[in-house]
Short mmCIF file of C-alpha atoms in Angstrom, two decimals:
data_model
loop_
_atom_site.label_atom_id
_atom_site.label_comp_id
_atom_site.label_asym_id
_atom_site.label_seq_id
_atom_site.Cartn_x
_atom_site.Cartn_y
_atom_site.Cartn_z
CA MET A 1 -4.53 -1.58 29.16
CA GLU A 2 -0.83 -0.75 29.55
CA HIS A 3 1.36 -1.78 26.62
CA SER A 4 4.86 -3.10 27.30
CA ILE A 5 7.65 -2.44 24.78
CA PRO A 6 10.46 -5.03 24.82
CA ALA A 7 14.06 -4.01 25.39
CA HIS A 8 15.99 -2.76 22.37
CA PRO A 9 18.39 -5.47 21.09
CA GLU A 10 21.35 -3.09 21.50
CA GLY A 11 20.20 -1.80 24.87
CA VAL A 12 19.33 1.63 23.40
CA GLU A 13 16.84 3.80 25.27
CA PRO A 14 14.92 6.92 24.19
CA GLN A 15 16.70 10.24 24.68
CA GLY A 16 13.83 11.64 26.71
CA GLN A 17 14.44 9.05 29.41
CA LEU A 18 17.49 11.08 30.47
CA PHE A 19 15.25 13.84 31.80
CA VAL A 20 13.97 11.58 34.58
CA GLU A 21 17.31 9.97 35.41
CA PRO A 22 19.65 11.15 38.18
CA GLU A 23 22.71 13.23 37.37
CA SER A 24 24.99 10.23 37.81
CA VAL A 25 23.24 8.36 34.95
CA ARG A 26 23.41 11.41 32.64
CA VAL A 27 27.12 11.82 33.30
CA ALA A 28 27.82 8.11 32.80
CA ALA A 29 25.85 8.07 29.53
CA ALA A 30 27.70 11.10 28.13
CA THR A 31 31.06 9.58 29.12
CA PHE A 32 30.13 6.21 27.58
CA ARG A 33 29.14 7.88 24.29
CA ARG A 34 32.30 10.03 24.09
CA ALA A 35 34.57 7.10 24.90
CA GLY A 36 32.83 4.84 22.40
CA LEU A 37 32.74 7.27 19.48
CA GLY A 38 35.84 9.37 20.03
CA VAL A 39 35.90 12.50 17.88
CA VAL A 40 32.74 11.30 16.07
CA ALA A 41 30.81 11.99 19.30
CA ARG A 42 30.77 15.66 18.27
CA LEU A 43 28.22 14.80 15.56
CA ASP A 44 24.55 14.31 16.32
CA ASP A 45 23.13 10.82 15.91
CA ALA A 46 21.30 11.50 12.63
CA LEU A 47 24.49 12.79 11.04
CA ILE A 48 26.43 9.74 12.22
CA VAL A 49 23.88 7.42 10.60
CA ALA A 50 23.97 9.50 7.41
CA ALA A 51 27.76 9.17 7.29
CA LEU A 52 27.60 5.41 7.85
CA GLU A 53 25.31 5.08 4.82
CA HIS A 54 28.42 5.60 2.68
CA LEU A 55 30.33 2.63 4.12
CA ASP A 56 30.29 -0.79 2.50
CA GLU A 57 29.25 -3.94 4.35
CA THR A 58 32.80 -4.95 5.30
CA SER A 59 33.60 -1.51 6.69
CA LEU A 60 30.38 -1.43 8.70
CA ALA A 61 31.07 -4.88 10.14
CA THR A 62 34.59 -3.81 11.10
CA LEU A 63 33.34 -0.60 12.70
CA ALA A 64 30.82 -2.57 14.76
CA GLY A 65 33.72 -4.18 16.60
CA ALA A 66 35.38 -0.89 17.51
CA SER A 67 33.22 -0.25 20.58
CA ARG A 68 29.80 -1.00 22.03
CA VAL A 69 28.55 2.42 20.96
CA PHE A 70 29.87 2.12 17.41
CA GLY A 71 28.35 -1.36 17.36
CA ALA A 72 24.89 0.03 18.09
CA PHE A 73 25.24 2.52 15.23
CA ALA A 74 26.88 0.12 12.77
CA ARG A 75 24.23 -2.54 13.38
CA PHE A 76 21.36 -0.03 12.95
CA ASP A 77 18.95 -2.12 10.90
CA GLU A 78 17.95 0.62 8.45
CA LEU A 79 21.56 0.67 7.20
CA TRP A 80 21.48 -3.06 6.53
CA LYS A 81 18.06 -2.93 4.93
CA ALA A 82 19.42 -0.53 2.32
CA ARG A 83 22.37 -2.84 1.66
CA CYS A 84 20.15 -5.91 1.38
CA LEU A 85 17.88 -4.18 -1.14
CA ARG A 86 20.89 -3.05 -3.17
CA ARG A 87 22.22 -6.60 -3.14
CA SER A 88 18.96 -8.01 -4.50
CA ASP A 89 18.49 -5.16 -7.02
CA GLY A 90 14.76 -5.83 -7.27
CA GLY A 91 15.27 -9.59 -7.44
CA LEU A 92 14.91 -12.34 -4.87
CA LEU A 93 15.80 -11.41 -1.30
CA PRO A 94 17.99 -13.82 0.69
CA PRO A 95 16.42 -15.96 3.44
CA TRP A 96 15.12 -13.82 6.31
CA ARG A 97 17.03 -14.20 9.57
CA GLY A 98 15.05 -11.99 11.92
CA SER A 99 16.63 -8.63 11.04
CA TRP A 100 18.16 -6.99 7.98
CA HIS A 101 21.59 -7.05 9.61
CA ALA A 102 21.39 -10.77 10.36
CA THR A 103 20.00 -11.45 6.86
CA VAL A 104 22.93 -9.75 5.12
CA VAL A 105 25.49 -11.36 7.44
CA ALA A 106 24.06 -14.81 6.71
CA ALA A 107 23.95 -14.10 2.96
CA ARG A 108 27.67 -13.26 3.16
CA GLY A 109 28.35 -16.59 4.86
CA GLY A 110 28.77 -15.18 8.34
CA ALA A 111 27.54 -16.63 11.60
CA ALA A 112 24.59 -15.30 13.53
CA ASP A 113 25.36 -12.73 16.19
CA ALA A 114 25.87 -14.15 19.66
CA PRO A 115 23.81 -12.48 22.39
CA ARG A 116 25.68 -9.40 23.59
CA PRO A 117 26.11 -8.68 27.29
CA ARG A 118 24.49 -5.59 28.71
CA PRO A 119 26.70 -2.53 28.04
CA PRO A 120 28.63 -1.06 30.98
CA ALA A 121 26.59 2.15 30.74
CA ARG A 122 23.28 3.10 29.16
CA LEU A 123 23.02 4.46 25.61
CA PHE A 124 20.29 6.99 24.81
CA SER A 125 19.37 7.82 21.20
CA ASP A 126 16.04 8.72 19.63
CA VAL A 127 17.45 8.04 16.15
CA LEU A 128 18.40 4.45 17.01
CA TYR A 129 15.38 3.79 19.24
CA ARG A 130 12.57 5.18 17.07
CA PRO A 131 12.18 2.23 14.61
CA HIS A 132 12.06 -0.17 17.56
CA LEU A 133 9.45 2.00 19.28
CA LEU A 134 7.24 2.22 16.19
CA ALA A 135 7.38 -1.53 15.59
CA HIS A 136 6.27 -2.36 19.13
CA SER A 137 3.87 0.49 19.95
CA PRO A 138 0.09 0.09 19.96
CA SER A 139 -1.60 0.95 16.69
CA PRO A 140 -2.34 4.68 16.43
CA PHE A 141 -5.64 3.69 14.80
CA GLY A 142 -6.91 2.16 18.03
CA ALA A 143 -8.46 -1.24 18.61
CA ALA A 144 -11.75 -0.55 16.80
CA PRO A 145 -13.04 1.77 14.05
CA LYS A 146 -14.04 5.25 15.22
CA GLY A 147 -15.66 6.61 12.06
CA PRO A 148 -19.14 6.18 10.56
CA ALA A 149 -19.64 2.56 9.52
CA VAL A 150 -19.69 1.22 5.98
CA ARG A 151 -22.99 -0.47 5.18
CA ARG A 152 -23.05 -4.24 5.65
CA VAL A 153 -25.23 -6.90 4.01
CA ARG A 154 -25.76 -10.29 5.68
CA ASP A 155 -28.87 -11.57 3.87
CA PHE A 156 -28.29 -12.03 0.14
CA SER A 157 -31.66 -13.61 -0.64
CA LYS A 158 -33.10 -10.23 -1.68
CA LEU A 159 -29.93 -8.79 -3.20
CA ASP A 160 -29.83 -9.87 -6.83
CA ARG A 161 -27.54 -8.22 -9.38
CA ALA A 162 -30.08 -5.55 -10.31
CA ALA A 163 -30.61 -4.62 -6.66
CA PHE A 164 -26.87 -4.48 -6.07
CA ARG A 165 -26.38 -2.13 -9.03
CA GLU A 166 -29.17 0.14 -7.81
CA ARG A 167 -28.04 0.25 -4.18
CA PHE A 168 -24.25 0.28 -4.48
CA GLU A 169 -23.19 1.18 -8.06
CA ALA A 170 -25.59 3.96 -9.09
CA ASP A 171 -24.71 7.64 -8.71
CA GLY A 172 -21.04 7.08 -8.02
CA GLY A 173 -21.61 4.08 -5.80
CA SER A 174 -21.00 3.35 -2.15
CA PRO A 175 -18.70 0.83 -0.41
CA VAL A 176 -20.35 -2.18 1.17
CA VAL A 177 -19.25 -5.20 3.21
CA LEU A 178 -20.86 -8.43 2.01
CA GLU A 179 -20.55 -10.45 5.20
CA GLY A 180 -19.64 -14.10 4.77
CA LEU A 181 -20.08 -14.08 1.00
CA GLY A 182 -16.72 -15.84 0.62
CA GLU A 183 -17.13 -18.40 3.40
CA ASP A 184 -16.80 -21.33 0.98
CA ALA A 185 -13.30 -20.18 0.04
CA VAL A 186 -12.33 -19.92 3.70
CA ALA A 187 -13.79 -23.36 4.41
CA SER A 188 -11.56 -24.92 1.73
CA GLY A 189 -8.63 -24.62 4.17
CA ALA A 190 -6.33 -23.58 1.34
CA TRP A 191 -5.74 -20.03 2.55
CA THR A 192 -4.32 -20.41 6.06
CA ALA A 193 -0.73 -19.32 6.50
CA ALA A 194 0.24 -22.88 7.44
CA ALA A 195 -1.39 -24.35 4.32
CA LEU A 196 0.15 -21.75 2.03
CA GLU A 197 3.62 -22.28 3.50
CA ALA A 198 3.34 -26.07 3.31
CA ARG A 199 2.31 -26.05 -0.36
CA TYR A 200 3.95 -22.94 -1.76
CA GLY A 201 6.72 -22.01 0.68
CA ASP A 202 9.37 -22.02 -2.05
CA ARG A 203 7.28 -20.03 -4.55
CA VAL A 204 8.38 -16.44 -5.15
CA TYR A 205 5.97 -13.53 -4.70
CA HIS A 206 6.25 -9.82 -5.38
CA ALA A 207 6.17 -7.36 -2.47
CA GLY A 208 6.59 -3.69 -3.24
CA GLY A 209 9.63 -3.72 -5.51
CA VAL A 210 11.28 -6.85 -4.07
CA ASN A 211 10.61 -10.57 -4.19
CA PHE A 212 10.35 -13.03 -1.29
CA ARG A 213 10.00 -16.77 -1.09
CA LEU A 214 6.68 -17.23 0.66
CA ALA A 215 8.23 -18.99 3.67
CA ASP A 216 10.73 -16.15 4.08
CA TYR A 217 7.99 -13.54 3.82
CA LEU A 218 6.00 -15.19 6.60
CA ARG A 219 9.09 -15.10 8.84
CA TYR A 220 9.72 -11.48 7.83
CA GLY A 221 6.14 -10.49 8.62
CA ALA A 222 6.42 -11.93 12.12
CA SER A 223 9.71 -10.31 13.12
CA ASN A 224 10.52 -7.15 11.13
CA ALA A 225 10.72 -3.64 12.57
CA ASP A 226 10.04 -1.78 9.30
CA ASP A 227 7.63 1.14 9.05
CA PRO A 228 5.90 0.34 6.81
CA PRO A 229 6.68 -3.35 6.29
CA PHE A 230 6.79 -4.88 2.84
CA TYR A 231 3.42 -6.24 1.71
CA VAL A 232 2.89 -9.08 -0.79
CA PHE A 233 0.72 -7.57 -3.52
CA ASP A 234 1.30 -9.95 -6.39
CA PRO A 235 -0.53 -9.66 -9.74
CA THR A 236 1.11 -12.79 -11.16
CA VAL A 237 -0.64 -15.31 -8.92
CA GLY A 238 -2.60 -16.67 -11.89
CA ALA A 239 0.67 -17.70 -13.53
CA SER A 240 2.82 -18.45 -10.47
CA THR A 241 0.21 -20.35 -8.43
CA PRO A 242 -2.66 -21.25 -10.79
CA GLU A 243 -3.87 -24.01 -8.47
CA LEU A 244 -4.99 -21.36 -5.96
CA LEU A 245 -7.53 -20.00 -8.44
CA ALA A 246 -9.67 -23.10 -7.89
CA HIS A 247 -10.12 -22.22 -4.21
CA TYR A 248 -12.28 -19.11 -4.62
CA ALA A 249 -14.94 -17.82 -7.01
CA VAL A 250 -15.78 -14.35 -8.30
CA PRO A 251 -18.94 -13.25 -6.44
CA GLU A 252 -22.01 -13.06 -8.69
CA TYR A 253 -22.31 -9.28 -8.30
CA PHE A 254 -18.94 -8.76 -10.02
CA GLN A 255 -19.04 -11.36 -12.77
CA ASP A 256 -20.11 -8.94 -15.53
CA ASP A 257 -16.56 -7.66 -16.05
CA LEU A 258 -16.11 -6.05 -19.47
CA PHE A 259 -12.33 -6.44 -19.25
CA ASP A 260 -13.07 -10.18 -19.48
CA LEU A 261 -13.68 -9.56 -23.19
CA LEU A 262 -9.91 -9.13 -23.55
CA ASP A 263 -7.47 -12.00 -23.38
CA ASP A 264 -4.86 -12.06 -20.62
CA ALA A 265 -2.20 -10.67 -22.96
CA GLU A 266 -4.30 -7.55 -23.60
CA ARG A 267 -5.94 -6.73 -20.28
CA PRO A 268 -4.09 -4.88 -17.52
CA ASP A 269 -3.24 -6.56 -14.22
CA TYR A 270 -6.47 -7.23 -12.38
CA ARG A 271 -6.06 -10.15 -9.95
CA TRP A 272 -3.87 -10.03 -6.85
CA LEU A 273 -2.80 -12.25 -4.00
CA LEU A 274 -2.42 -10.08 -0.89
CA LEU A 275 -0.48 -11.24 2.15
CA GLY A 276 0.75 -9.07 4.99
CA GLY A 277 1.78 -8.99 8.60
CA PRO A 278 0.90 -6.43 11.28
CA ARG A 279 1.32 -2.75 10.30
CA SER A 280 1.41 -3.57 6.58
CA GLY A 281 -1.22 -2.35 4.15
CA GLN A 282 -1.87 0.35 1.56
CA SER A 283 -1.83 4.10 2.02
CA TRP A 284 -4.53 6.36 0.57
CA HIS A 285 -5.17 5.69 -3.13
CA THR A 286 -7.84 5.29 -5.77
CA ASP A 287 -7.89 2.17 -7.91
CA PRO A 288 -6.24 2.41 -11.34
CA ASN A 289 -7.85 2.95 -14.73
CA SER A 290 -11.14 4.08 -13.11
CA THR A 291 -11.96 0.46 -12.24
CA SER A 292 -13.98 -0.78 -9.29
CA ALA A 293 -12.71 -3.57 -7.03
CA TRP A 294 -13.76 -6.35 -4.71
CA ASN A 295 -11.58 -7.78 -1.97
CA LEU A 296 -12.11 -11.08 -0.12
CA THR A 297 -10.47 -11.51 3.29
CA LEU A 298 -9.42 -15.16 3.62
CA GLU A 299 -7.30 -15.19 6.78
CA GLY A 300 -6.76 -12.57 9.46
CA SER A 301 -8.45 -9.18 9.54
CA LYS A 302 -8.42 -5.88 7.67
CA ARG A 303 -9.37 -2.31 8.53
CA TRP A 304 -10.77 -0.15 5.72
CA LEU A 305 -10.97 3.66 5.58
CA PHE A 306 -12.95 5.41 2.81
CA PHE A 307 -13.68 8.84 1.34
CA PRO A 308 -15.85 9.52 -1.73
CA PRO A 309 -14.17 10.76 -4.93
CA THR A 310 -15.12 14.38 -4.18
CA VAL A 311 -13.27 14.49 -0.83
CA THR A 312 -9.47 14.38 -0.72
CA PRO A 313 -8.40 12.63 2.51
CA PRO A 314 -6.62 14.72 5.16
CA GLY A 315 -2.85 14.53 4.75
CA VAL A 316 -3.07 13.80 1.00
CA ARG A 317 -1.92 16.51 -1.41
CA PRO A 318 -3.31 16.31 -4.96
CA SER A 319 -1.15 17.32 -7.90
CA VAL A 320 -1.04 20.93 -9.01
CA ASP A 321 -2.53 20.11 -12.41
CA GLY A 322 -5.55 18.54 -10.73
CA ASP A 323 -5.63 15.53 -13.03
CA GLY A 324 -6.50 13.25 -10.12
CA ASP A 325 -3.80 10.70 -10.91
CA ASN A 326 -0.84 12.22 -9.08
CA TYR A 327 -0.84 13.00 -5.39
CA LEU A 328 1.43 12.94 -2.38
CA ALA A 329 0.55 10.83 0.65
CA PRO A 330 2.61 9.52 3.58
CA VAL A 331 4.09 6.12 2.76
CA SER A 332 3.51 4.88 6.30
CA ASN A 333 -0.08 4.56 7.48
CA ALA A 334 1.08 4.71 11.09
CA GLU A 335 3.01 7.93 10.41
CA TRP A 336 -0.13 9.43 8.86
CA ALA A 337 -2.24 8.47 11.88
CA ARG A 338 0.32 9.72 14.41
CA ALA A 339 0.21 13.12 12.69
CA GLY A 340 -3.43 13.43 13.81
CA PHE A 341 -5.04 12.82 10.43
CA TYR A 342 -6.96 9.73 11.54
CA GLU A 343 -8.73 11.66 14.28
CA GLU A 344 -9.53 14.35 11.71
CA CYS A 345 -11.04 11.71 9.43
CA ALA A 346 -13.15 10.19 12.20
CA ALA A 347 -14.86 13.55 12.70
CA HIS A 348 -15.54 14.11 8.97
CA PRO A 349 -19.17 13.58 7.88
CA ARG A 350 -18.20 11.88 4.58
CA PHE A 351 -15.70 9.45 6.12
CA LEU A 352 -16.54 5.73 6.27
CA GLU A 353 -14.77 2.87 8.02
CA CYS A 354 -15.11 -0.88 8.55
CA GLN A 355 -13.28 -4.02 9.60
CA THR A 356 -13.43 -7.38 7.82
CA LYS A 357 -12.95 -10.96 8.95
CA PRO A 358 -12.40 -14.16 6.92
CA GLY A 359 -15.19 -14.65 4.40
CA ASP A 360 -16.13 -10.97 4.14
CA VAL A 361 -16.06 -9.27 0.73
CA VAL A 362 -15.58 -5.50 0.42
CA TYR A 363 -16.82 -3.67 -2.67
CA VAL A 364 -14.81 -0.54 -3.57
CA PRO A 365 -16.59 1.69 -6.12
CA ARG A 366 -14.56 3.39 -8.84
CA GLY A 367 -12.89 6.61 -7.76
CA TRP A 368 -13.32 6.10 -4.01
CA TRP A 369 -10.29 6.86 -1.87
CA HIS A 370 -9.35 4.03 0.47
CA MET A 371 -6.66 3.02 2.93
CA VAL A 372 -6.22 -0.59 4.07
CA LEU A 373 -4.54 -1.91 7.25
CA ASN A 374 -3.65 -5.53 7.98
CA LEU A 375 -4.37 -6.26 11.64
CA ALA A 376 -3.59 -9.92 12.32
CA PRO A 377 -0.22 -11.71 12.56
CA VAL A 378 -0.96 -12.89 9.00
CA THR A 379 -3.71 -11.52 6.77
CA VAL A 380 -4.44 -13.16 3.41
CA ALA A 381 -6.81 -11.85 0.74
CA VAL A 382 -7.53 -11.90 -2.98
CA SER A 383 -8.68 -8.86 -4.91
CA HIS A 384 -9.94 -8.21 -8.43
CA HIS A 385 -10.34 -4.94 -10.33
CA PHE A 386 -13.18 -4.97 -12.83
CA VAL A 387 -15.21 -2.87 -15.26
CA SER A 388 -18.97 -3.11 -14.86
CA PRO A 389 -21.29 -1.66 -17.54
CA SER A 390 -22.06 1.29 -15.24
CA GLY A 391 -18.34 1.98 -14.88
CA LEU A 392 -17.50 1.67 -18.58
CA PRO A 393 -17.89 5.40 -19.40
CA ASN A 394 -15.28 6.31 -16.79
CA VAL A 395 -12.83 3.68 -18.03
CA LEU A 396 -13.22 4.67 -21.69
CA LYS A 397 -12.74 8.34 -20.84
CA ARG A 398 -9.64 7.61 -18.77
CA LEU A 399 -8.02 5.47 -21.46
CA ARG A 400 -9.01 7.89 -24.22
CA ASP A 401 -8.09 11.19 -22.57
CA THR A 402 -5.09 10.22 -20.42
CA PRO A 403 -3.59 6.99 -21.81
CA GLU A 404 -0.24 7.92 -20.23
CA HIS A 405 -1.80 7.25 -16.81
CA VAL A 406 -2.75 3.66 -17.56
CA SER A 407 -1.68 1.19 -14.88
CA GLY A 408 -1.08 -2.55 -14.82
CA VAL A 409 0.52 -2.71 -18.27
CA GLU A 410 4.16 -2.66 -17.19
CA ARG A 411 4.82 -5.94 -19.00
CA HIS A 412 3.92 -4.19 -22.28
CA LEU A 413 6.21 -1.18 -21.88
CA GLY A 414 9.19 -2.85 -23.52
CA ASP A 415 7.76 -2.73 -27.01
CA ASP A 416 6.04 -0.02 -28.98
CA ASP A 417 5.75 -0.21 -32.75
CA ARG A 418 3.14 2.50 -33.28
CA GLY A 419 4.02 5.28 -35.71
CA PRO A 420 7.23 6.06 -37.57
CA LYS A 421 9.31 6.40 -34.41
CA ARG A 422 9.58 4.05 -31.47
CA ALA A 423 8.72 5.54 -28.08
CA ARG A 424 11.85 6.69 -26.30
CA THR A 425 10.60 7.36 -22.78
CA ASP A 426 8.57 5.44 -20.25
CA GLY A 427 5.85 8.08 -20.53
CA ASP A 428 5.62 7.60 -24.29
CA LYS A 429 5.57 3.83 -23.89
CA ARG A 430 2.87 4.00 -21.25
CA ALA A 431 0.75 6.32 -23.39
CA ALA A 432 1.11 3.94 -26.33
CA ALA A 433 0.14 0.99 -24.13
CA GLY A 434 -2.88 2.91 -22.85
CA SER A 435 -3.99 3.73 -26.38
CA ARG A 436 -3.62 0.10 -27.41
CA LEU A 437 -5.69 -0.98 -24.42
CA HIS A 438 -8.42 1.51 -25.32
CA ASP A 439 -8.52 0.35 -28.94
CA ALA A 440 -8.58 -3.33 -27.96
CA LEU A 441 -11.40 -2.77 -25.46
CA VAL A 442 -13.51 -0.80 -27.95
CA ALA A 443 -12.98 -3.45 -30.64
CA ALA A 444 -14.01 -6.21 -28.23
CA LEU A 445 -17.09 -4.27 -27.16
CA GLU A 446 -18.11 -3.68 -30.77
CA ARG A 447 -17.94 -7.43 -31.36
CA GLU A 448 -19.39 -8.76 -28.11
CA ARG A 449 -21.27 -5.99 -26.25
CA PRO A 450 -22.27 -3.24 -28.71
CA GLY A 451 -25.17 -2.19 -26.50
CA ALA A 452 -22.89 -1.54 -23.51
CA LEU A 453 -20.55 0.48 -25.73
CA ALA A 454 -23.41 2.55 -27.16
CA ASP A 455 -24.76 3.27 -23.67
CA ALA A 456 -21.32 4.34 -22.45
CA GLU A 457 -20.73 6.61 -25.45
CA ALA A 458 -24.14 8.21 -24.88
CA VAL A 459 -23.23 8.94 -21.26
CA LEU A 460 -19.93 10.49 -22.36
CA ALA A 461 -21.65 12.58 -25.03
CA ARG A 462 -24.14 13.99 -22.52
CA ALA A 463 -21.34 14.77 -20.08
CA ALA A 464 -19.32 16.52 -22.79
CA ALA A 465 -22.31 18.64 -23.80
CA THR A 466 -22.70 19.99 -20.28
CA ALA A 467 -19.03 20.11 -19.26
CA ARG A 468 -17.54 23.38 -18.17
CA PRO A 469 -14.44 24.27 -20.23
CA ARG A 470 -11.29 23.54 -18.23
CA TRP A 471 -10.00 27.11 -18.63
CA ARG A 472 -13.08 28.37 -16.78
CA SER A 473 -12.19 26.29 -13.74
CA LEU A 474 -8.78 27.96 -13.67
CA VAL A 475 -10.06 31.55 -13.95
CA PRO A 476 -12.07 32.99 -11.06
CA GLU A 477 -15.54 34.19 -11.83
CA ALA A 478 -15.78 37.98 -12.20
CA LYS A 479 -18.06 39.44 -9.59
CA PRO A 480 -20.89 41.55 -11.09
CA ALA A 481 -20.73 45.23 -10.32
CA ALA A 482 -23.07 46.38 -7.62
CA PHE A 483 -26.28 47.90 -9.05
CA ALA A 484 -27.09 51.46 -8.14
CA PHE A 485 -29.64 53.98 -9.38
CA SER A 486 -28.19 57.13 -10.86
CA PHE A 487 -30.17 60.20 -11.86
CA ALA A 488 -27.17 62.23 -12.87
#
């Protein structure tokens, strides 16, 4: 089915369109650009935008009135997004007005832009047109999953906790979709976008380094042109919206969470409210602290992509030191897919993929790579990270061996009173927080679950006894000399 892209708000068209236009249009476009930009027309479009990044809001607004062409550059929304984020400085964003430019103008007390008449000639620019194109193009992932399917369970009458552990946790585990397991939460009616906005529209939620009022985020999700868009991924929902916790329950398969032995002040972040519009989601990652996770879709739809821990996804570059915690991946899922990596995944024998609807619960085993895409106009979910007894050895090893990589303890990084000197860097503070978490978990296990601790330590001891020294993995094996008889 043919996909129609709406007209750009500034009348900009892609540069490639010029190749199919008559000479008269090409001449008129070049004349229009030169007349509108003057001597600045000698610069290419990317350099013009880079130069405008150094202007303040007042100067940009003034420049926008100089000509229709300067107006298209000066109102380029990426410029105003950067200014809006600087204004908020990680705090609350101003009310969303349909674009970053309009949002900043309104925050400064200005009036909304009046509709602009069509320019006297056409303006062609890939730099200005590309964000608009990406926001309105069909998903590069296609309408349906192409890869091998994640296993799904619909009948839970024969899946008790022991069967779940054997089928989906043992030997590194395997993702699974538990279809309809969260239907009671969906049926409560508390999780629709309309219900959330009506009850909590003025509440503030965290979204990737910034904060939105919920009502503003819903408007942003419906009308932004960002790639990728901001995504509400808020670990404070238990404190900010405790009444929501009554509208879902932890599925029985995940209730034996050993981090529950810690109080909320000790345990790392583990519970999130997730809310996103189209194109939002998470790029390739593994869950922190060697935990497993479950995710309940409550409204909308999600697409899930998986690789086992032993397979690094295409397009992801692990760190040189090979510690598994640091890696480079494209920030934008759409950018990653457009580079051809999704098609590469779909042909990989270890790749898995699925799509979830309201009421479905996805289990993500520890260490599994996964990417998540939000598909609907609004997708709402809750997610928990947890430590099952089978996952305890991995968590203890992670906290013991690499405490500096602990995640979800940012609220504890401000204070460190261990040792004669206070930690002076974020790395030192994080390592101290990781060590404290390890010690608190071990102490709680000794009191409440000594058997689970003993089993985990036995697993770690067996692994250590058979482990290959790290230096051997860095030095290539010497090839044995070829054998030959010699009678000399």
